[in-house]
Coordinates of C-alpha atoms in Angstrom, one line a residue:
M1295 CA 17.5 -13.9 19.3
Q1296 CA 18.0 -16.0 16.2
S1297 CA 21.1 -15.7 14.0
D1298 CA 22.5 -17.2 10.9
R1299 CA 25.8 -16.5 9.2
N1300 CA 25.5 -14.4 6.0
R1301 CA 21.8 -14.4 6.4
V1302 CA 19.8 -12.1 4.2
A1303 CA 16.4 -10.8 5.3
I1304 CA 13.8 -9.3 3.0
I1305 CA 11.1 -7.0 4.4
G1306 CA 7.9 -7.4 2.3
A1307 CA 6.6 -10.0 -0.1
G1308 CA 5.2 -7.6 -2.7
L1309 CA 6.5 -7.4 -6.2
S1310 CA 10.0 -6.2 -5.1
G1311 CA 10.3 -8.8 -2.3
L1312 CA 9.4 -11.6 -4.6
L1313 CA 11.9 -10.5 -7.2
A1314 CA 14.7 -10.2 -4.6
C1315 CA 13.8 -13.6 -3.1
K1316 CA 13.7 -15.4 -6.5
H1317 CA 17.1 -14.1 -7.6
L1318 CA 18.8 -14.8 -4.2
V1319 CA 17.5 -18.4 -4.2
E1320 CA 18.6 -18.8 -7.8
R1321 CA 22.1 -17.8 -6.8
G1322 CA 22.2 -20.3 -3.9
L1323 CA 21.4 -18.0 -1.0
D1324 CA 18.7 -18.8 1.6
P1325 CA 16.8 -15.6 2.4
V1326 CA 14.0 -15.2 4.9
V1327 CA 11.1 -12.9 3.9
F1328 CA 9.0 -11.1 6.5
E1329 CA 5.5 -10.2 5.3
S1330 CA 3.2 -8.3 7.6
Y1331 CA 0.0 -9.7 5.9
G1332 CA -1.1 -13.2 5.2
Q1333 CA -0.5 -13.2 1.4
I1334 CA 2.0 -12.1 -1.2
G1335 CA 1.4 -9.4 -3.8
G1336 CA 1.4 -6.2 -1.9
I1337 CA -1.1 -3.6 -3.1
W1338 CA -2.3 -6.0 -5.9
K1339 CA -4.0 -8.1 -3.2
R1340 CA -5.2 -5.5 -0.7
G1341 CA -4.6 -2.0 -2.0
V1342 CA -6.6 -1.6 -5.2
V1343 CA -10.3 -1.0 -5.9
D1344 CA -12.3 -3.5 -7.9
S1345 CA -12.0 -1.7 -11.3
T1346 CA -8.2 -1.3 -11.1
K1347 CA -6.2 -2.4 -14.2
L1348 CA -2.6 -2.2 -15.2
Q1349 CA -1.6 1.2 -16.5
T1350 CA 1.3 -0.5 -18.3
P1351 CA 0.9 -2.8 -21.3
K1352 CA 1.4 -6.4 -20.1
N1353 CA 4.4 -7.0 -22.3
F1354 CA 6.2 -4.2 -20.4
Y1355 CA 4.9 -5.4 -17.0
Q1356 CA 6.2 -8.9 -17.0
F1357 CA 9.0 -11.0 -15.6
S1358 CA 11.8 -11.4 -18.2
D1359 CA 11.9 -15.2 -17.6
F1360 CA 8.2 -15.8 -16.9
P1361 CA 5.7 -14.5 -19.5
W1362 CA 2.1 -14.0 -19.0
P1363 CA -0.1 -17.0 -19.5
E1364 CA -1.7 -17.3 -23.0
N1365 CA -5.3 -17.0 -21.6
V1366 CA -4.6 -13.4 -20.5
V1367 CA -5.4 -11.6 -23.8
D1368 CA -6.1 -8.1 -22.6
T1369 CA -3.3 -5.6 -23.2
F1370 CA -4.0 -4.1 -19.7
P1371 CA -5.0 -7.0 -17.4
D1372 CA -7.1 -6.3 -14.3
H1373 CA -5.9 -6.5 -10.8
R1374 CA -7.1 -10.1 -10.3
Q1375 CA -5.1 -11.3 -13.3
V1376 CA -2.0 -9.4 -12.0
A1377 CA -2.5 -11.1 -8.6
E1378 CA -2.8 -14.5 -10.2
Y1379 CA 0.3 -13.8 -12.2
L1380 CA 2.3 -13.0 -9.1
D1381 CA 1.0 -16.1 -7.4
S1382 CA 2.1 -18.3 -10.3
Y1383 CA 5.5 -16.7 -10.3
A1384 CA 6.0 -17.4 -6.6
E1385 CA 4.8 -21.0 -7.0
E1386 CA 6.9 -21.6 -10.1
F1387 CA 10.1 -20.7 -8.4
G1388 CA 9.3 -22.1 -4.9
L1389 CA 9.3 -18.8 -3.0
L1390 CA 6.4 -19.4 -0.6
P1391 CA 8.5 -21.6 1.9
K1392 CA 10.9 -18.7 2.3
I1393 CA 8.1 -16.3 3.5
R1394 CA 7.0 -15.9 7.1
F1395 CA 3.5 -14.5 6.8
N1396 CA 1.9 -12.1 9.3
R1397 CA 5.3 -11.1 10.6
K1398 CA 5.8 -7.3 10.7
V1399 CA 9.2 -5.8 11.0
T1400 CA 8.8 -2.8 13.3
E1401 CA 12.4 -1.8 13.9
M1402 CA 15.8 -2.1 12.3
D1403 CA 18.7 -1.6 14.7
F1404 CA 22.3 -1.6 13.4
V1405 CA 24.8 -3.6 15.4
G1406 CA 28.2 -2.2 14.5
K1407 CA 30.2 1.0 14.4
E1408 CA 27.4 3.3 13.4
H1409 CA 29.2 6.3 14.8
E1410 CA 31.9 5.8 12.1
A1411 CA 29.5 5.8 9.2
A1412 CA 30.0 9.5 8.5
T1413 CA 33.7 9.0 8.1
W1414 CA 33.9 5.8 6.1
S1415 CA 35.5 6.0 2.7
E1416 CA 34.1 2.6 1.6
W1417 CA 30.5 1.5 2.0
G1418 CA 30.1 -0.4 5.3
G1419 CA 33.9 0.1 5.8
S1420 CA 34.8 -2.3 3.0
G1421 CA 32.6 -1.7 0.0
E1422 CA 31.5 -5.3 0.1
A1423 CA 28.0 -6.8 0.9
F1424 CA 28.9 -8.5 4.1
A1425 CA 30.9 -7.1 6.9
S1426 CA 32.3 -9.0 9.9
D1427 CA 31.4 -6.4 12.4
G1428 CA 28.2 -5.1 10.8
K1429 CA 24.8 -6.7 11.4
W1430 CA 21.2 -5.8 11.8
N1431 CA 18.7 -6.7 14.5
L1432 CA 15.2 -6.9 13.2
T1433 CA 12.3 -6.6 15.7
V1434 CA 9.5 -8.7 14.4
E1435 CA 5.9 -8.7 15.7
D1436 CA 3.0 -11.1 15.1
S1437 CA 0.4 -9.1 13.0
L1438 CA -2.4 -11.4 14.1
D1439 CA -1.6 -11.3 17.8
P1440 CA -0.3 -7.9 19.0
S1441 CA -0.1 -9.3 22.6
A1442 CA 2.5 -11.9 21.5
P1443 CA 6.1 -11.2 22.5
S1444 CA 8.2 -9.8 19.6
E1445 CA 11.1 -11.7 18.3
V1446 CA 14.5 -10.3 17.3
Y1447 CA 16.4 -11.7 14.3
Q1448 CA 20.0 -10.9 13.6
V1449 CA 21.0 -10.9 10.0
D1450 CA 23.9 -9.8 7.9
F1451 CA 22.1 -7.9 5.1
V1452 CA 18.6 -6.4 4.8
I1453 CA 16.6 -5.8 1.6
V1454 CA 13.8 -3.4 2.3
C1455 CA 10.8 -3.8 0.0
V1456 CA 8.1 -1.9 1.8
G1457 CA 6.9 0.0 -1.3
M1458 CA 5.9 3.6 -1.8
F1459 CA 2.1 3.3 -2.2
S1460 CA 0.8 1.7 1.0
G1461 CA 1.2 1.9 4.7
L1462 CA 1.0 5.5 5.9
P1463 CA -1.9 7.4 4.2
N1464 CA -1.3 11.1 3.3
I1465 CA -4.2 13.1 4.5
P1466 CA -4.0 16.9 4.4
D1467 CA -3.9 19.0 7.6
F1468 CA -6.7 21.4 8.3
P1469 CA -7.0 24.4 10.7
I1470 CA -8.8 23.8 14.0
N1471 CA -12.6 23.4 13.5
E1472 CA -12.2 23.1 9.8
G1473 CA -11.2 19.5 9.5
P1474 CA -12.9 16.1 9.6
E1475 CA -13.6 16.4 13.3
V1476 CA -16.5 18.8 12.7
F1477 CA -18.0 16.7 9.9
R1478 CA -20.9 14.4 10.9
G1479 CA -20.3 12.1 7.8
K1480 CA -17.6 9.5 7.2
V1481 CA -14.0 10.4 6.2
I1482 CA -11.7 7.6 5.0
H1483 CA -8.6 7.2 2.8
S1484 CA -8.6 5.3 -0.5
M1485 CA -6.5 2.6 1.3
D1486 CA -9.4 2.0 3.6
Y1487 CA -11.9 1.9 0.7
A1488 CA -9.8 -0.6 -1.2
M1489 CA -9.4 -2.9 1.8
M1490 CA -13.2 -3.2 2.2
G1491 CA -13.5 -5.5 -0.8
P1492 CA -15.9 -4.9 -3.7
E1493 CA -19.2 -5.9 -2.0
N1494 CA -18.6 -4.0 1.2
A1495 CA -17.2 -0.9 -0.6
A1496 CA -20.3 -0.8 -2.8
E1497 CA -22.6 -1.1 0.2
F1498 CA -20.6 1.6 2.0
V1499 CA -21.2 4.2 -0.7
K1500 CA -24.6 3.1 -1.9
G1501 CA -27.2 5.9 -1.9
K1502 CA -24.8 8.4 -0.4
R1503 CA -23.4 11.7 -1.6
V1504 CA -19.7 10.9 -2.0
T1505 CA -16.8 13.2 -2.6
V1506 CA -13.5 11.8 -3.8
V1507 CA -10.5 14.1 -3.2
G1508 CA -7.7 13.8 -5.8
F1509 CA -7.3 13.3 -9.5
H1510 CA -4.8 10.5 -10.0
K1511 CA -5.3 6.8 -10.6
S1512 CA -6.9 5.7 -7.3
A1513 CA -9.1 8.8 -7.2
I1514 CA -10.3 8.2 -10.8
D1515 CA -11.0 4.5 -10.3
I1516 CA -12.9 5.1 -7.1
A1517 CA -14.9 8.0 -8.5
V1518 CA -16.0 5.9 -11.5
E1519 CA -16.9 3.0 -9.3
V1520 CA -19.1 5.2 -7.1
A1521 CA -20.7 6.9 -10.1
K1522 CA -21.6 3.5 -11.5
C1523 CA -23.0 2.4 -8.2
N1524 CA -25.2 5.4 -7.5
G1525 CA -25.9 6.9 -10.9
N1526 CA -27.0 10.5 -11.4
K1527 CA -29.5 10.3 -8.5
H1528 CA -26.6 10.5 -6.1
P1529 CA -23.7 11.8 -8.3
C1530 CA -20.1 11.4 -7.1
T1531 CA -18.0 14.5 -6.9
L1532 CA -14.4 14.4 -7.9
L1533 CA -12.7 17.3 -6.1
Y1534 CA -9.3 18.3 -7.3
R1535 CA -6.9 21.2 -7.2
K1536 CA -5.1 20.6 -10.5
A1537 CA -6.2 18.3 -13.3
P1538 CA -3.6 15.9 -14.9
W1539 CA -3.5 14.8 -18.4
M1540 CA -5.3 11.4 -18.7
L1541 CA -4.5 9.2 -21.7
P1542 CA -6.7 6.4 -23.1
E1543 CA -5.3 2.9 -23.2
Y1544 CA -4.5 2.9 -26.9
V1545 CA -2.4 6.1 -26.6
V1546 CA -0.6 4.6 -23.6
K1547 CA 0.2 1.5 -25.6
F1548 CA 1.5 3.7 -28.5
A1549 CA 3.7 5.7 -26.1
F1550 CA 5.3 2.5 -24.6
G1551 CA 6.1 1.4 -28.2
N1552 CA 8.4 4.4 -28.4
L1553 CA 10.7 3.4 -25.5
T1554 CA 13.7 3.2 -27.7
R1555 CA 17.4 4.2 -27.6
F1556 CA 16.6 6.9 -30.2
K1557 CA 14.0 8.4 -27.9
E1558 CA 16.5 8.5 -25.1
C1559 CA 18.9 10.4 -27.4
L1560 CA 16.5 13.4 -27.0
I1561 CA 17.2 13.6 -23.2
H1562 CA 20.4 14.9 -21.5
K1563 CA 22.0 12.3 -19.4
P1564 CA 24.4 12.4 -16.4
D1565 CA 28.1 12.2 -17.5
E1566 CA 27.1 12.2 -21.1
S1567 CA 29.8 12.5 -23.8
L1568 CA 30.0 15.5 -26.1
L1569 CA 28.3 13.6 -28.9
L1570 CA 25.3 12.6 -26.7
W1571 CA 25.1 16.2 -25.5
L1572 CA 24.9 17.5 -29.1
L1573 CA 22.3 14.9 -30.0
A1574 CA 20.1 15.8 -27.1
T1575 CA 20.4 19.5 -27.7
I1576 CA 19.6 19.2 -31.4
L1577 CA 16.9 16.6 -31.2
S1578 CA 15.1 17.6 -27.9
P1579 CA 12.4 19.6 -29.9
L1580 CA 11.1 16.2 -31.2
M1581 CA 10.2 15.3 -27.6
W1582 CA 8.2 18.5 -27.3
L1583 CA 6.5 17.9 -30.7
F1584 CA 5.5 14.3 -29.7
A1585 CA 3.9 15.4 -26.5
M1586 CA 2.2 18.4 -28.2
L1587 CA 0.6 16.1 -30.8
I1588 CA -0.8 13.9 -28.1
E1589 CA -2.1 16.9 -26.3
I1590 CA -3.9 18.2 -29.4
Y1591 CA -5.5 14.8 -30.0
V1592 CA -6.7 14.4 -26.4
R1593 CA -8.2 17.9 -26.4
W1594 CA -10.0 17.1 -29.7
K1595 CA -11.2 13.7 -28.6
Y1596 CA -12.5 14.4 -25.1
P1597 CA -14.5 17.3 -23.5
I1598 CA -11.8 18.2 -21.0
K1599 CA -12.2 22.0 -21.4
K1600 CA -16.0 21.8 -21.3
Y1601 CA -15.9 20.2 -17.8
G1602 CA -13.0 22.2 -16.4
A1603 CA -10.5 19.4 -16.6
L1604 CA -8.0 21.0 -18.9
P1605 CA -4.6 20.8 -17.3
E1606 CA -2.6 24.0 -16.6
H1607 CA 0.7 22.3 -17.5
S1608 CA 2.0 20.6 -20.6
L1609 CA 1.9 16.9 -21.2
G1610 CA 5.6 17.0 -21.7
K1611 CA 6.1 18.3 -18.2
Q1612 CA 3.8 15.5 -16.9
F1613 CA 5.7 12.9 -18.8
R1614 CA 8.8 14.1 -17.0
S1615 CA 7.2 13.6 -13.6
C1616 CA 6.3 9.9 -14.5
I1617 CA 2.7 10.5 -13.3
T1618 CA 0.2 10.1 -16.2
P1619 CA -2.9 8.1 -15.3
T1620 CA -4.7 5.9 -17.8
M1621 CA -8.3 7.1 -18.4
P1622 CA -11.0 4.6 -17.6
A1623 CA -13.0 3.8 -20.8
N1624 CA -16.3 5.1 -19.3
F1625 CA -14.9 8.2 -17.5
Y1626 CA -16.4 11.0 -19.6
N1627 CA -19.5 8.9 -20.2
A1628 CA -20.2 9.2 -16.5
V1629 CA -19.4 12.9 -16.5
Q1630 CA -21.8 13.5 -19.4
E1631 CA -24.7 11.5 -17.9
G1632 CA -24.3 13.4 -14.6
S1633 CA -23.3 10.6 -12.3
L1634 CA -19.8 12.0 -12.0
I1635 CA -19.2 15.7 -11.2
L1636 CA -15.8 17.3 -11.7
K1637 CA -15.2 20.1 -9.2
K1638 CA -12.0 22.2 -9.2
S1639 CA -11.1 24.0 -6.0
S1640 CA -7.8 25.4 -4.7
S1641 CA -8.8 24.7 -1.1
F1642 CA -11.7 23.3 1.0
S1643 CA -12.7 22.8 4.5
F1644 CA -15.2 20.7 6.4
C1645 CA -18.5 21.8 8.1
R1646 CA -21.1 19.8 9.8
N1647 CA -23.1 18.8 6.7
G1648 CA -20.5 18.9 3.9
L1649 CA -17.7 20.8 2.4
I1650 CA -16.9 24.5 1.9
M1651 CA -14.9 25.3 -1.3
D1652 CA -12.4 28.1 -1.6
G1653 CA -13.6 29.7 1.5
E1654 CA -17.2 30.2 0.2
M1655 CA -18.7 30.3 3.7
A1656 CA -22.2 31.1 2.3
R1657 CA -22.3 27.9 0.3
V1658 CA -22.1 24.4 1.6
Y1659 CA -21.7 21.4 -0.7
P1660 CA -23.7 18.6 1.0
T1661 CA -21.7 15.4 1.4
D1662 CA -22.1 12.2 3.3
V1663 CA -18.8 10.5 2.6
V1664 CA -15.3 12.0 1.8
I1665 CA -12.6 9.7 0.4
F1666 CA -9.1 11.0 0.4
A1667 CA -7.2 9.6 -2.6
T1668 CA -4.2 11.7 -1.8
G1669 CA -1.4 9.2 -1.8
F1670 CA 0.9 7.9 0.9
K1671 CA 3.9 9.0 3.0
G1672 CA 6.4 6.7 1.4
D1673 CA 9.5 8.6 2.8
E1674 CA 8.1 8.6 6.3
K1675 CA 7.2 4.9 6.3
L1676 CA 10.7 4.0 5.1
R1677 CA 12.4 6.4 7.5
N1678 CA 10.5 5.1 10.6
I1679 CA 11.7 1.6 10.2
F1680 CA 15.2 2.7 11.3
T1681 CA 15.9 3.2 15.0
S1682 CA 18.9 5.3 14.3
T1683 CA 18.3 9.1 13.8
F1684 CA 21.4 9.2 11.7
F1685 CA 20.0 6.6 9.2
Q1686 CA 16.6 8.2 9.3
K1687 CA 18.1 11.5 8.2
C1688 CA 19.8 9.8 5.3
I1689 CA 16.5 8.8 3.7
V1690 CA 15.1 12.2 2.9
G1691 CA 16.3 15.4 1.2
S1692 CA 17.4 14.5 -2.3
S1693 CA 15.6 13.7 -5.6
A1694 CA 18.2 11.0 -6.2
P1695 CA 18.6 9.5 -2.7
L1696 CA 20.1 6.1 -3.7
Y1697 CA 23.0 4.9 -5.8
R1698 CA 21.7 3.0 -8.7
E1699 CA 18.3 3.6 -6.9
I1700 CA 19.2 0.7 -4.6
I1701 CA 22.0 1.6 -2.2
H1702 CA 22.4 4.5 0.2
P1703 CA 26.2 5.2 0.6
R1704 CA 25.9 5.9 4.4
I1705 CA 23.6 3.0 5.4
P1706 CA 25.6 -0.2 5.5
Q1707 CA 24.4 -3.7 4.6
V1708 CA 21.0 -2.5 3.5
A1709 CA 19.5 -2.3 0.0
I1710 CA 16.2 -0.7 -0.9
L1711 CA 14.2 -2.1 -3.8
G1712 CA 11.0 -0.7 -5.3
Y1713 CA 11.6 2.8 -4.0
L1714 CA 11.4 4.4 -7.4
E1715 CA 9.1 5.9 -10.0
S1716 CA 8.9 4.2 -13.3
F1717 CA 6.7 3.7 -16.3
S1718 CA 7.4 0.0 -15.9
V1719 CA 8.0 -0.8 -12.2
L1720 CA 8.2 -4.5 -12.5
H1721 CA 10.9 -4.3 -15.2
T1722 CA 13.0 -1.7 -13.5
T1723 CA 12.8 -3.5 -10.1
E1724 CA 13.7 -6.8 -11.7
M1725 CA 16.9 -5.3 -13.3
R1726 CA 17.9 -3.8 -9.9
S1727 CA 17.3 -7.1 -8.1
K1728 CA 19.6 -8.8 -10.6
W1729 CA 22.2 -6.2 -10.0
L1730 CA 21.8 -6.5 -6.2
V1731 CA 22.1 -10.3 -6.1
H1732 CA 25.2 -10.0 -8.4
F1733 CA 26.7 -7.7 -5.8
L1734 CA 25.7 -9.9 -2.9
T1735 CA 27.4 -12.9 -4.5
G1736 CA 30.7 -11.2 -5.0
G1737 CA 30.2 -10.2 -8.7
F1738 CA 31.6 -6.7 -8.1
K1739 CA 32.5 -4.2 -5.4
L1740 CA 30.8 -0.9 -4.8
P1741 CA 32.7 2.3 -5.7
S1742 CA 33.9 4.5 -2.8
I1743 CA 31.3 6.5 -0.9
R1744 CA 32.7 9.7 -2.4
E1745 CA 32.2 8.3 -5.9
M1746 CA 28.7 7.1 -5.2
E1747 CA 27.7 10.4 -3.7
G1748 CA 29.3 12.2 -6.6
N1749 CA 27.3 10.1 -9.0
M1750 CA 24.0 10.8 -7.1
A1751 CA 24.8 14.5 -7.1
E1752 CA 25.4 14.4 -10.9
W1753 CA 22.0 12.7 -11.4
E1754 CA 20.4 15.5 -9.4
R1755 CA 22.2 18.2 -11.3
C1756 CA 21.1 16.7 -14.5
A1757 CA 17.5 16.5 -13.3
R1758 CA 17.6 20.2 -12.4
R1759 CA 19.0 21.1 -15.9
N1760 CA 16.3 19.0 -17.7
S1761 CA 13.3 20.0 -15.5
K1762 CA 13.8 23.7 -15.3
E1763 CA 11.7 23.4 -12.1
S1764 CA 11.7 21.4 -8.9
C1765 CA 13.6 18.3 -9.7
K1766 CA 11.8 16.4 -6.9
Q1767 CA 9.0 16.2 -9.4
Y1768 CA 11.2 15.1 -12.3
R1769 CA 11.9 11.4 -12.6
L1770 CA 15.0 11.4 -14.7
S1771 CA 15.7 7.7 -14.4
A1772 CA 12.1 6.9 -15.6
Q1773 CA 12.9 8.9 -18.8
L1774 CA 16.2 7.0 -19.2
Q1775 CA 15.2 3.4 -18.6
I1776 CA 17.5 1.9 -21.2
Y1777 CA 20.4 4.1 -20.2
C1778 CA 19.9 3.0 -16.5
N1779 CA 19.8 -0.7 -17.6
D1780 CA 23.1 -0.1 -19.5
L1781 CA 24.7 1.1 -16.3
L1782 CA 23.5 -1.9 -14.4
C1783 CA 24.7 -4.3 -17.1
R1784 CA 28.1 -2.7 -17.2
D1785 CA 28.4 -3.1 -13.4
M1786 CA 27.6 -6.8 -13.9
K1787 CA 30.0 -7.0 -16.8
C1788 CA 27.2 -7.9 -19.2
N1789 CA 26.8 -6.6 -22.7
P1790 CA 24.1 -3.9 -22.5
R1791 CA 23.4 -4.1 -26.3
R1792 CA 20.5 -6.6 -26.4
K1793 CA 19.5 -6.4 -30.1
S1794 CA 20.9 -8.2 -33.1
W1795 CA 22.3 -5.3 -35.1
F1796 CA 22.5 -1.5 -35.3
L1797 CA 19.1 -0.4 -36.6
P1798 CA 17.0 -2.5 -34.2
E1799 CA 19.3 -1.4 -31.4
L1800 CA 18.5 2.2 -32.1
F1801 CA 14.9 2.2 -33.2
S1802 CA 13.3 -1.0 -31.8
T1803 CA 11.4 -1.0 -28.5
Y1804 CA 13.2 -2.2 -25.4
G1805 CA 11.4 -4.2 -22.8
P1806 CA 11.7 -7.0 -20.3
A1807 CA 12.0 -9.8 -22.9
D1808 CA 15.3 -8.2 -24.1
Y1809 CA 16.9 -9.1 -20.7
G1810 CA 15.6 -12.6 -20.3
D1811 CA 19.0 -14.1 -20.9
L1812 CA 20.9 -11.6 -18.9
K1813 CA 22.1 -14.3 -16.5
L1814 CA 23.6 -16.3 -19.4
A1815 CA 25.3 -13.2 -20.7
C1816 CA 26.9 -12.6 -17.3
S1817 CA 28.2 -16.2 -17.1
R1818 CA 30.1 -16.0 -20.5
K1819 CA 33.8 -15.8 -20.2
D1820 CA 33.9 -13.2 -23.0
S1821 CA 31.4 -10.9 -21.3
L1822 CA 32.2 -7.3 -22.2
D1823 CA 33.4 -4.9 -19.5
L1824 CA 32.3 -1.6 -21.0
Q1825 CA 33.2 0.6 -18.0

């Protein structure tokens, strides 16, 4: 067993892990990063298909203190450019020596008074980052040599950065004799397809009848790739239950340009003042009008109704769920030429030679390959890393499971980064990593457990009021990105107002560049405490 005083461990060297490591090193800490693969970058290196591009304009998907290189001119860079950008970031700030590659953390075991966690009034018993009697034992295995003995590292604080979109694939369950076991073709998950690499993936689907299950970003990208590879001689089928609204890149760029404080005035917020409540109540129809105008344009521009891809829900509802895929430029070209077939079905099952849709036993849709692009079990992956059943139960059950989307009030000396939905994941994760490192270095103390749980409950109540439906599908914090950053800034005793004067503050777009000097603002003696 290896141990170091006040040692911080980071699990994962994807986007969140790199951010956490950079800010820890910057503040004088010496973290160790355990990465189960042999490279940094997470899904950008091993979890995307060849045609994948950013769905976020690059000026919103960038580090606040490390802009994109000048030779990247596309508004939506491809996955290779994103991977190179992350590599450059790690090299610029000297992060690679901190990372132990091919080391997978399989268990986290708390060494302390776990049985008292349910009765604590302060987080970890003290409300501070490090506790004298609270540590974590991490069981670490060699990913390249499963027969090698595992190692146990004892650390004082753990930052979990395992992500939501990798690891455990989500594949639907089927009744006996109706699932993949009766199918003589190949059944894989989109994760398996992406990890093949471009050449092997193209060879795998070439000349085959392929069905892609799903209608979100990975499903769309894979379907277009297969259609391009096989043409209309062996068309790819995109099988889905509900079609989402897809927006072309220029509309996405326009929508991001409207991320302003004024836009957030249209949304009810937790603990809002009477003035903010009145503004949101009076102005909220503008949000509906904005989404409706985009809906009308998309319906006019693209043949979504003709090919059965008209969504049953409004675009406004989809915006609230933070799941709006960007349409590949050639998507409907492939549909119109017959190399991509859109097939809507509420259910399906397998048979020996293909698929049966909606229980139509008399008709078989011949298929050679089925690719499930049905997401991942993010909750289960995160839950399984804890050995304690008490901590496992803490992970699930709420639409707002973490205080400031970072800290669980009942899990001591642990922070979770990147476990969120956002229109700009890099930016939101960077802000939270700054907040976390400020906390770890004694910049502030956490509120009581009762206060944190009350805050989380208020966010959930607000989500329910706004969504008028299951709030588990409503990402309130994604709709209130500036408001959330304000809360983080106030915790860090920084001025949340980042613009020069009133009008830009209200109507100008807010993005990563506005927070590039946040560290300087925090160091000023006259920093504003706006709590």
